């Protein structure tokens, strides 16, 4: 080495603890890895790292370029000792990115059930399986996965946010998901289908339709049932009802179908400004009494508000009562009608 330095005139590069160095592997055998970083002597990878990163270290070959951090500038043996923990971590993230692209199946060990899913460990890295990405058999109690190995696929990798997301369903229900995807590919966006209500939930109704002689469920969200405000789904639908729905969303990746019933009819707010011009008078029915005012239904899907500050003194209202109102203002963008009461006699206290 000294003769080489004398001939070439090169000076050995000094390093400091904590410095990031780049070099090439000169020897990788057993538990020993040497790296040429241009110093007086070759750097050696810390022995303490073998158990933590042995898969990465065992994969190294002579000539591979690696990055490490100096943990000892000069040992008793005159060597630089480096850590390759960062390089190993980078290698793992790259492995997860490649697995996501290729669809490779990995083995995850369940760690802990959380509110939204399951924490798991894959190759020493902690990741997350959302509840929606676990098969039906784990719906009742995800905690049974703690300490157990499950097969998963990577569905999201974000190094900057240290976010790693897996799907167990993508493996255990792969055949069913693939079948559903093919069915969804046959669904016509904006198409109308006959279906049957198979489930009622507070946020909408599940409707079953036929696609290529196969049955598939979709959700009619509460906001897509009617142009009227729907506070209680059961007042509009019940299980077994035959309905016509329109497809408004297809999520092939997650196998979800979004449906609408109201879009099969004209939007009552279209052309509303002409029918409900400012100062025009109309008859309606009180449908709700609230601290902020009284809601009056003028037509199907059309409601207006008599604000509390605009209610005549001494006038009482009751749900179901017919009232005559006039239009104070129209806000088509926010779908709001402000109403006033048409007085047929002088208010109490009027002089």
mmCIF file of C-alpha atoms in Angstrom, residues 39-325:
data_model
loop_
_atom_site.group_PDB
_atom_site.id
_atom_site.type_symbol
_atom_site.label_atom_id
_atom_site.label_comp_id
_atom_site.label_asym_id
_atom_site.label_seq_id
_atom_site.Cartn_x
_atom_site.Cartn_y
_atom_site.Cartn_z
ATOM 1 C CA UNK A 39 -8.417 4.846 3.189
ATOM 2 C CA UNK A 40 -5.120 3.494 4.497
ATOM 3 C CA UNK A 41 -6.879 0.248 5.263
ATOM 4 C CA UNK A 42 -10.118 -1.328 4.153
ATOM 5 C CA UNK A 43 -13.221 -0.613 6.185
ATOM 6 C CA UNK A 44 -14.985 -3.463 7.915
ATOM 7 C CA UNK A 45 -18.693 -3.754 8.628
ATOM 8 C CA UNK A 46 -19.535 -3.806 12.337
ATOM 9 C CA UNK A 47 -20.111 -7.350 13.612
ATOM 10 C CA UNK A 48 -23.048 -6.192 15.736
ATOM 11 C CA UNK A 49 -25.000 -5.547 12.546
ATOM 12 C CA UNK A 50 -24.902 -9.108 11.275
ATOM 13 C CA UNK A 51 -28.021 -10.337 13.092
ATOM 14 C CA UNK A 52 -29.968 -7.148 12.312
ATOM 15 C CA UNK A 53 -29.147 -7.017 8.611
ATOM 16 C CA UNK A 54 -27.795 -10.456 7.732
ATOM 17 C CA UNK A 55 -30.096 -10.941 4.722
ATOM 18 C CA UNK A 56 -28.770 -7.752 3.162
ATOM 19 C CA UNK A 57 -25.145 -8.431 4.101
ATOM 20 C CA UNK A 58 -25.292 -12.023 2.802
ATOM 21 C CA UNK A 59 -26.541 -10.711 -0.549
ATOM 22 C CA UNK A 60 -23.461 -8.519 -1.110
ATOM 23 C CA UNK A 61 -20.912 -9.536 -3.736
ATOM 24 C CA UNK A 62 -17.347 -8.428 -4.462
ATOM 25 C CA UNK A 63 -17.498 -5.249 -6.573
ATOM 26 C CA UNK A 64 -20.868 -4.056 -5.245
ATOM 27 C CA UNK A 65 -20.936 -0.338 -4.465
ATOM 28 C CA UNK A 66 -22.259 0.332 -0.978
ATOM 29 C CA UNK A 67 -22.890 3.274 1.348
ATOM 30 C CA UNK A 68 -22.081 3.205 5.047
ATOM 31 C CA UNK A 69 -21.656 5.429 8.083
ATOM 32 C CA UNK A 70 -18.407 5.545 10.063
ATOM 33 C CA UNK A 71 -18.932 4.338 13.648
ATOM 34 C CA UNK A 72 -15.232 3.956 14.545
ATOM 35 C CA UNK A 73 -12.677 6.145 12.704
ATOM 36 C CA UNK A 74 -9.786 3.773 13.567
ATOM 37 C CA UNK A 75 -10.014 0.559 15.564
ATOM 38 C CA UNK A 76 -7.194 -1.077 17.488
ATOM 39 C CA UNK A 77 -6.487 -3.025 14.315
ATOM 40 C CA UNK A 78 -6.178 0.239 12.378
ATOM 41 C CA UNK A 79 -9.419 -0.324 10.502
ATOM 42 C CA UNK A 80 -12.397 1.936 9.871
ATOM 43 C CA UNK A 81 -15.582 0.324 11.198
ATOM 44 C CA UNK A 82 -18.740 1.218 9.323
ATOM 45 C CA UNK A 83 -22.452 0.655 9.785
ATOM 46 C CA UNK A 84 -24.617 -0.263 6.835
ATOM 47 C CA UNK A 85 -27.927 0.000 8.668
ATOM 48 C CA UNK A 86 -29.080 2.866 6.461
ATOM 49 C CA UNK A 87 -28.080 0.990 3.307
ATOM 50 C CA UNK A 88 -29.884 -2.102 4.581
ATOM 51 C CA UNK A 89 -33.015 -0.044 5.287
ATOM 52 C CA UNK A 90 -32.878 1.459 1.801
ATOM 53 C CA UNK A 91 -32.497 -2.031 0.384
ATOM 54 C CA UNK A 92 -35.630 -3.173 2.237
ATOM 55 C CA UNK A 93 -37.709 -0.229 1.002
ATOM 56 C CA UNK A 94 -36.536 -0.973 -2.536
ATOM 57 C CA UNK A 95 -37.544 -4.601 -2.029
ATOM 58 C CA UNK A 96 -41.051 -3.529 -0.957
ATOM 59 C CA UNK A 97 -41.367 -1.219 -3.982
ATOM 60 C CA UNK A 98 -40.362 -4.054 -6.299
ATOM 61 C CA UNK A 99 -42.785 -6.429 -4.545
ATOM 62 C CA UNK A 100 -45.622 -3.946 -5.043
ATOM 63 C CA UNK A 101 -44.815 -3.677 -8.747
ATOM 64 C CA UNK A 102 -44.483 -7.425 -9.286
ATOM 65 C CA UNK A 103 -47.325 -8.491 -6.991
ATOM 66 C CA UNK A 104 -44.972 -10.747 -5.021
ATOM 67 C CA UNK A 105 -46.491 -12.477 -1.990
ATOM 68 C CA UNK A 106 -44.680 -11.777 1.302
ATOM 69 C CA UNK A 107 -44.998 -13.277 4.782
ATOM 70 C CA UNK A 108 -46.025 -10.920 7.574
ATOM 71 C CA UNK A 109 -46.052 -11.573 11.324
ATOM 72 C CA UNK A 110 -49.022 -10.077 13.202
ATOM 73 C CA UNK A 111 -47.956 -7.647 15.938
ATOM 74 C CA UNK A 112 -50.937 -5.774 17.353
ATOM 75 C CA UNK A 113 -54.566 -5.047 16.499
ATOM 76 C CA UNK A 114 -55.456 -1.340 16.300
ATOM 77 C CA UNK A 115 -58.690 0.566 15.800
ATOM 78 C CA UNK A 116 -58.327 0.609 12.035
ATOM 79 C CA UNK A 117 -56.509 -2.627 11.304
ATOM 80 C CA UNK A 118 -53.459 -4.730 12.180
ATOM 81 C CA UNK A 119 -49.814 -3.817 12.711
ATOM 82 C CA UNK A 120 -47.511 -6.417 11.159
ATOM 83 C CA UNK A 121 -43.796 -6.973 10.685
ATOM 84 C CA UNK A 122 -42.157 -7.966 7.415
ATOM 85 C CA UNK A 123 -38.387 -8.423 7.230
ATOM 86 C CA UNK A 124 -37.906 -6.325 10.370
ATOM 87 C CA UNK A 125 -40.041 -3.437 9.091
ATOM 88 C CA UNK A 126 -43.373 -2.512 10.678
ATOM 89 C CA UNK A 127 -46.319 -2.132 8.290
ATOM 90 C CA UNK A 128 -50.091 -1.907 8.477
ATOM 91 C CA UNK A 129 -53.010 -3.962 7.147
ATOM 92 C CA UNK A 130 -56.224 -1.838 7.124
ATOM 93 C CA UNK A 131 -59.359 -3.627 8.302
ATOM 94 C CA UNK A 132 -60.765 -3.325 4.777
ATOM 95 C CA UNK A 133 -57.796 -5.349 3.490
ATOM 96 C CA UNK A 134 -58.391 -8.301 5.814
ATOM 97 C CA UNK A 135 -60.569 -11.220 4.729
ATOM 98 C CA UNK A 136 -64.034 -11.736 6.226
ATOM 99 C CA UNK A 137 -62.843 -14.433 8.638
ATOM 100 C CA UNK A 138 -60.954 -11.777 10.640
ATOM 101 C CA UNK A 139 -63.814 -9.240 10.827
ATOM 102 C CA UNK A 140 -64.976 -10.379 14.262
ATOM 103 C CA UNK A 141 -61.588 -10.341 15.983
ATOM 104 C CA UNK A 142 -58.388 -9.165 14.317
ATOM 105 C CA UNK A 143 -56.386 -9.845 17.480
ATOM 106 C CA UNK A 144 -56.197 -13.567 16.551
ATOM 107 C CA UNK A 145 -53.539 -12.525 14.033
ATOM 108 C CA UNK A 146 -51.128 -11.400 16.775
ATOM 109 C CA UNK A 147 -48.077 -13.668 16.650
ATOM 110 C CA UNK A 148 -49.354 -15.445 13.541
ATOM 111 C CA UNK A 149 -47.868 -15.463 10.039
ATOM 112 C CA UNK A 150 -50.082 -14.369 7.155
ATOM 113 C CA UNK A 151 -49.386 -13.945 3.467
ATOM 114 C CA UNK A 152 -49.775 -10.437 2.114
ATOM 115 C CA UNK A 153 -49.190 -8.214 -0.886
ATOM 116 C CA UNK A 154 -47.791 -4.686 -0.775
ATOM 117 C CA UNK A 155 -50.342 -2.044 -1.830
ATOM 118 C CA UNK A 156 -48.603 1.183 -0.752
ATOM 119 C CA UNK A 157 -44.990 2.236 -0.144
ATOM 120 C CA UNK A 158 -44.052 5.760 0.998
ATOM 121 C CA UNK A 159 -40.466 6.107 2.226
ATOM 122 C CA UNK A 160 -40.799 9.781 3.162
ATOM 123 C CA UNK A 161 -43.840 9.147 5.356
ATOM 124 C CA UNK A 162 -42.415 5.825 6.572
ATOM 125 C CA UNK A 163 -45.676 4.266 5.430
ATOM 126 C CA UNK A 164 -45.983 0.639 4.383
ATOM 127 C CA UNK A 165 -49.433 -0.849 3.707
ATOM 128 C CA UNK A 166 -50.290 -4.481 2.977
ATOM 129 C CA UNK A 167 -53.354 -6.437 1.903
ATOM 130 C CA UNK A 168 -54.172 -9.890 3.231
ATOM 131 C CA UNK A 169 -57.375 -10.065 1.138
ATOM 132 C CA UNK A 170 -55.330 -9.691 -2.048
ATOM 133 C CA UNK A 171 -53.865 -13.128 -1.284
ATOM 134 C CA UNK A 172 -56.601 -15.042 0.558
ATOM 135 C CA UNK A 173 -59.424 -13.780 -1.677
ATOM 136 C CA UNK A 174 -57.397 -13.315 -4.857
ATOM 137 C CA UNK A 175 -59.658 -15.528 -6.974
ATOM 138 C CA UNK A 176 -62.822 -13.825 -5.776
ATOM 139 C CA UNK A 177 -61.325 -10.337 -6.218
ATOM 140 C CA UNK A 178 -60.155 -11.180 -9.755
ATOM 141 C CA UNK A 179 -63.610 -12.491 -10.612
ATOM 142 C CA UNK A 180 -65.226 -9.337 -9.227
ATOM 143 C CA UNK A 181 -62.797 -7.133 -11.165
ATOM 144 C CA UNK A 182 -63.721 -8.863 -14.421
ATOM 145 C CA UNK A 183 -67.391 -8.382 -13.623
ATOM 146 C CA UNK A 184 -66.831 -4.700 -12.876
ATOM 147 C CA UNK A 185 -65.012 -4.294 -16.190
ATOM 148 C CA UNK A 186 -68.282 -5.306 -17.855
ATOM 149 C CA UNK A 187 -70.279 -2.678 -15.952
ATOM 150 C CA UNK A 188 -71.253 0.293 -18.085
ATOM 151 C CA UNK A 189 -70.524 3.624 -16.423
ATOM 152 C CA UNK A 190 -73.765 5.620 -16.450
ATOM 153 C CA UNK A 191 -75.735 2.493 -17.365
ATOM 154 C CA UNK A 192 -79.132 1.673 -15.864
ATOM 155 C CA UNK A 193 -79.745 -1.699 -14.200
ATOM 156 C CA UNK A 194 -82.634 -3.459 -12.490
ATOM 157 C CA UNK A 195 -81.805 -4.640 -8.995
ATOM 158 C CA UNK A 196 -83.027 -5.803 -5.609
ATOM 159 C CA UNK A 197 -82.419 -4.126 -2.253
ATOM 160 C CA UNK A 198 -80.502 -6.673 -0.154
ATOM 161 C CA UNK A 199 -79.431 -4.540 2.785
ATOM 162 C CA UNK A 200 -80.320 -1.323 4.596
ATOM 163 C CA UNK A 201 -77.752 0.663 6.585
ATOM 164 C CA UNK A 202 -77.885 4.193 8.089
ATOM 165 C CA UNK A 203 -75.716 5.527 5.259
ATOM 166 C CA UNK A 204 -77.636 3.964 2.369
ATOM 167 C CA UNK A 205 -78.839 0.737 0.770
ATOM 168 C CA UNK A 206 -77.056 -2.197 -0.827
ATOM 169 C CA UNK A 207 -78.560 -3.231 -4.152
ATOM 170 C CA UNK A 208 -77.813 -6.459 -6.009
ATOM 171 C CA UNK A 209 -77.706 -6.320 -9.822
ATOM 172 C CA UNK A 210 -76.952 -8.941 -12.478
ATOM 173 C CA UNK A 211 -73.812 -8.667 -14.619
ATOM 174 C CA UNK A 212 -73.122 -11.454 -17.129
ATOM 175 C CA UNK A 213 -75.452 -13.786 -15.234
ATOM 176 C CA UNK A 214 -73.516 -13.093 -12.037
ATOM 177 C CA UNK A 215 -74.837 -11.100 -9.077
ATOM 178 C CA UNK A 216 -72.872 -8.143 -7.759
ATOM 179 C CA UNK A 217 -73.672 -5.670 -4.986
ATOM 180 C CA UNK A 218 -73.335 -1.919 -5.065
ATOM 181 C CA UNK A 219 -74.127 0.876 -2.630
ATOM 182 C CA UNK A 220 -76.769 3.553 -3.134
ATOM 183 C CA UNK A 221 -75.528 6.208 -0.711
ATOM 184 C CA UNK A 222 -78.190 7.987 1.342
ATOM 185 C CA UNK A 223 -77.514 11.149 -0.675
ATOM 186 C CA UNK A 224 -78.249 9.262 -3.940
ATOM 187 C CA UNK A 225 -81.609 7.746 -2.962
ATOM 188 C CA UNK A 226 -83.818 10.765 -3.668
ATOM 189 C CA UNK A 227 -83.661 14.452 -4.530
ATOM 190 C CA UNK A 228 -85.510 14.902 -1.252
ATOM 191 C CA UNK A 229 -83.553 14.978 1.993
ATOM 192 C CA UNK A 230 -83.385 11.419 3.334
ATOM 193 C CA UNK A 231 -83.039 11.269 7.133
ATOM 194 C CA UNK A 232 -84.260 7.694 7.471
ATOM 195 C CA UNK A 233 -83.483 5.205 4.684
ATOM 196 C CA UNK A 234 -86.223 2.836 5.873
ATOM 197 C CA UNK A 235 -88.874 5.432 5.002
ATOM 198 C CA UNK A 236 -87.853 5.147 1.346
ATOM 199 C CA UNK A 237 -86.650 1.551 0.930
ATOM 200 C CA UNK A 238 -86.879 -1.903 2.465
ATOM 201 C CA UNK A 239 -85.144 -5.215 1.799
ATOM 202 C CA UNK A 240 -86.628 -7.020 -1.174
ATOM 203 C CA UNK A 241 -87.705 -3.859 -3.021
ATOM 204 C CA UNK A 242 -87.181 -3.987 -6.795
ATOM 205 C CA UNK A 243 -85.450 -0.805 -7.946
ATOM 206 C CA UNK A 244 -83.760 0.701 -10.988
ATOM 207 C CA UNK A 245 -80.312 2.156 -10.393
ATOM 208 C CA UNK A 246 -77.681 4.013 -12.383
ATOM 209 C CA UNK A 247 -73.952 3.249 -12.102
ATOM 210 C CA UNK A 248 -72.111 6.422 -11.047
ATOM 211 C CA UNK A 249 -68.803 4.946 -9.901
ATOM 212 C CA UNK A 250 -66.700 1.828 -10.491
ATOM 213 C CA UNK A 251 -63.659 1.096 -8.316
ATOM 214 C CA UNK A 252 -62.105 -1.947 -10.001
ATOM 215 C CA UNK A 253 -59.081 -1.929 -7.691
ATOM 216 C CA UNK A 254 -61.179 -2.302 -4.527
ATOM 217 C CA UNK A 255 -64.114 -4.056 -6.202
ATOM 218 C CA UNK A 256 -66.689 -1.425 -5.284
ATOM 219 C CA UNK A 257 -69.720 -0.187 -7.196
ATOM 220 C CA UNK A 258 -71.450 3.161 -6.529
ATOM 221 C CA UNK A 259 -75.101 3.442 -7.566
ATOM 222 C CA UNK A 260 -77.771 6.135 -7.714
ATOM 223 C CA UNK A 261 -81.558 6.128 -7.829
ATOM 224 C CA UNK A 262 -82.209 9.848 -7.881
ATOM 225 C CA UNK A 263 -80.216 10.489 -11.072
ATOM 226 C CA UNK A 264 -82.794 8.518 -13.047
ATOM 227 C CA UNK A 265 -85.158 11.461 -12.555
ATOM 228 C CA UNK A 266 -84.703 15.123 -13.397
ATOM 229 C CA UNK A 267 -83.047 17.345 -10.831
ATOM 230 C CA UNK A 268 -85.894 19.482 -9.445
ATOM 231 C CA UNK A 269 -83.483 22.379 -8.969
ATOM 232 C CA UNK A 270 -82.951 22.598 -12.737
ATOM 233 C CA UNK A 271 -84.949 25.608 -13.892
ATOM 234 C CA UNK A 272 -85.958 26.357 -10.295
ATOM 235 C CA UNK A 273 -85.083 30.053 -10.608
ATOM 236 C CA UNK A 274 -87.883 30.496 -13.161
ATOM 237 C CA UNK A 275 -90.567 28.743 -11.104
ATOM 238 C CA UNK A 276 -89.503 30.179 -7.768
ATOM 239 C CA UNK A 277 -88.634 33.751 -8.702
ATOM 240 C CA UNK A 278 -87.970 36.257 -5.926
ATOM 241 C CA UNK A 279 -91.253 37.590 -4.431
ATOM 242 C CA UNK A 280 -93.307 34.797 -6.050
ATOM 243 C CA UNK A 281 -95.907 33.209 -3.748
ATOM 244 C CA UNK A 282 -96.360 29.470 -3.133
ATOM 245 C CA UNK A 283 -98.105 27.031 -0.836
ATOM 246 C CA UNK A 284 -96.111 24.453 1.069
ATOM 247 C CA UNK A 285 -96.084 22.058 4.008
ATOM 248 C CA UNK A 286 -94.075 22.419 7.208
ATOM 249 C CA UNK A 287 -91.768 19.387 7.445
ATOM 250 C CA UNK A 288 -89.436 20.363 10.279
ATOM 251 C CA UNK A 289 -89.292 22.870 13.110
ATOM 252 C CA UNK A 290 -85.809 23.741 14.371
ATOM 253 C CA UNK A 291 -84.258 26.426 16.613
ATOM 254 C CA UNK A 292 -82.962 28.222 13.529
ATOM 255 C CA UNK A 293 -86.327 28.274 11.722
ATOM 256 C CA UNK A 294 -88.992 26.300 9.899
ATOM 257 C CA UNK A 295 -88.415 24.052 6.862
ATOM 258 C CA UNK A 296 -91.208 24.103 4.292
ATOM 259 C CA UNK A 297 -91.555 21.586 1.436
ATOM 260 C CA UNK A 298 -92.747 23.324 -1.729
ATOM 261 C CA UNK A 299 -92.379 20.357 -4.099
ATOM 262 C CA UNK A 300 -90.696 16.968 -4.240
ATOM 263 C CA UNK A 301 -87.020 17.617 -3.508
ATOM 264 C CA UNK A 302 -87.586 21.343 -2.971
ATOM 265 C CA UNK A 303 -87.510 22.749 0.529
ATOM 266 C CA UNK A 304 -87.067 26.305 1.764
ATOM 267 C CA UNK A 305 -86.336 27.868 5.123
ATOM 268 C CA UNK A 306 -88.280 30.492 7.016
ATOM 269 C CA UNK A 307 -85.487 31.778 9.236
ATOM 270 C CA UNK A 308 -86.306 32.258 12.911
ATOM 271 C CA UNK A 309 -85.570 35.973 12.587
ATOM 272 C CA UNK A 310 -88.191 36.276 9.830
ATOM 273 C CA UNK A 311 -91.061 34.535 11.622
ATOM 274 C CA UNK A 312 -93.918 36.870 12.573
ATOM 275 C CA UNK A 313 -94.327 37.465 16.296
ATOM 276 C CA UNK A 314 -96.992 35.309 17.873
ATOM 277 C CA UNK A 315 -97.263 32.947 14.887
ATOM 278 C CA UNK A 316 -96.931 29.242 15.722
ATOM 279 C CA UNK A 317 -96.107 26.410 13.318
ATOM 280 C CA UNK A 318 -96.672 22.658 13.434
ATOM 281 C CA UNK A 319 -95.300 19.834 11.284
ATOM 282 C CA UNK A 320 -97.757 18.975 8.514
ATOM 283 C CA UNK A 321 -99.287 22.465 8.567
ATOM 284 C CA UNK A 322 -99.955 24.112 5.194
ATOM 285 C CA UNK A 323 -98.564 27.635 4.884
ATOM 286 C CA UNK A 324 -98.394 30.293 2.212
ATOM 287 C CA UNK A 325 -94.932 31.715 1.667
#
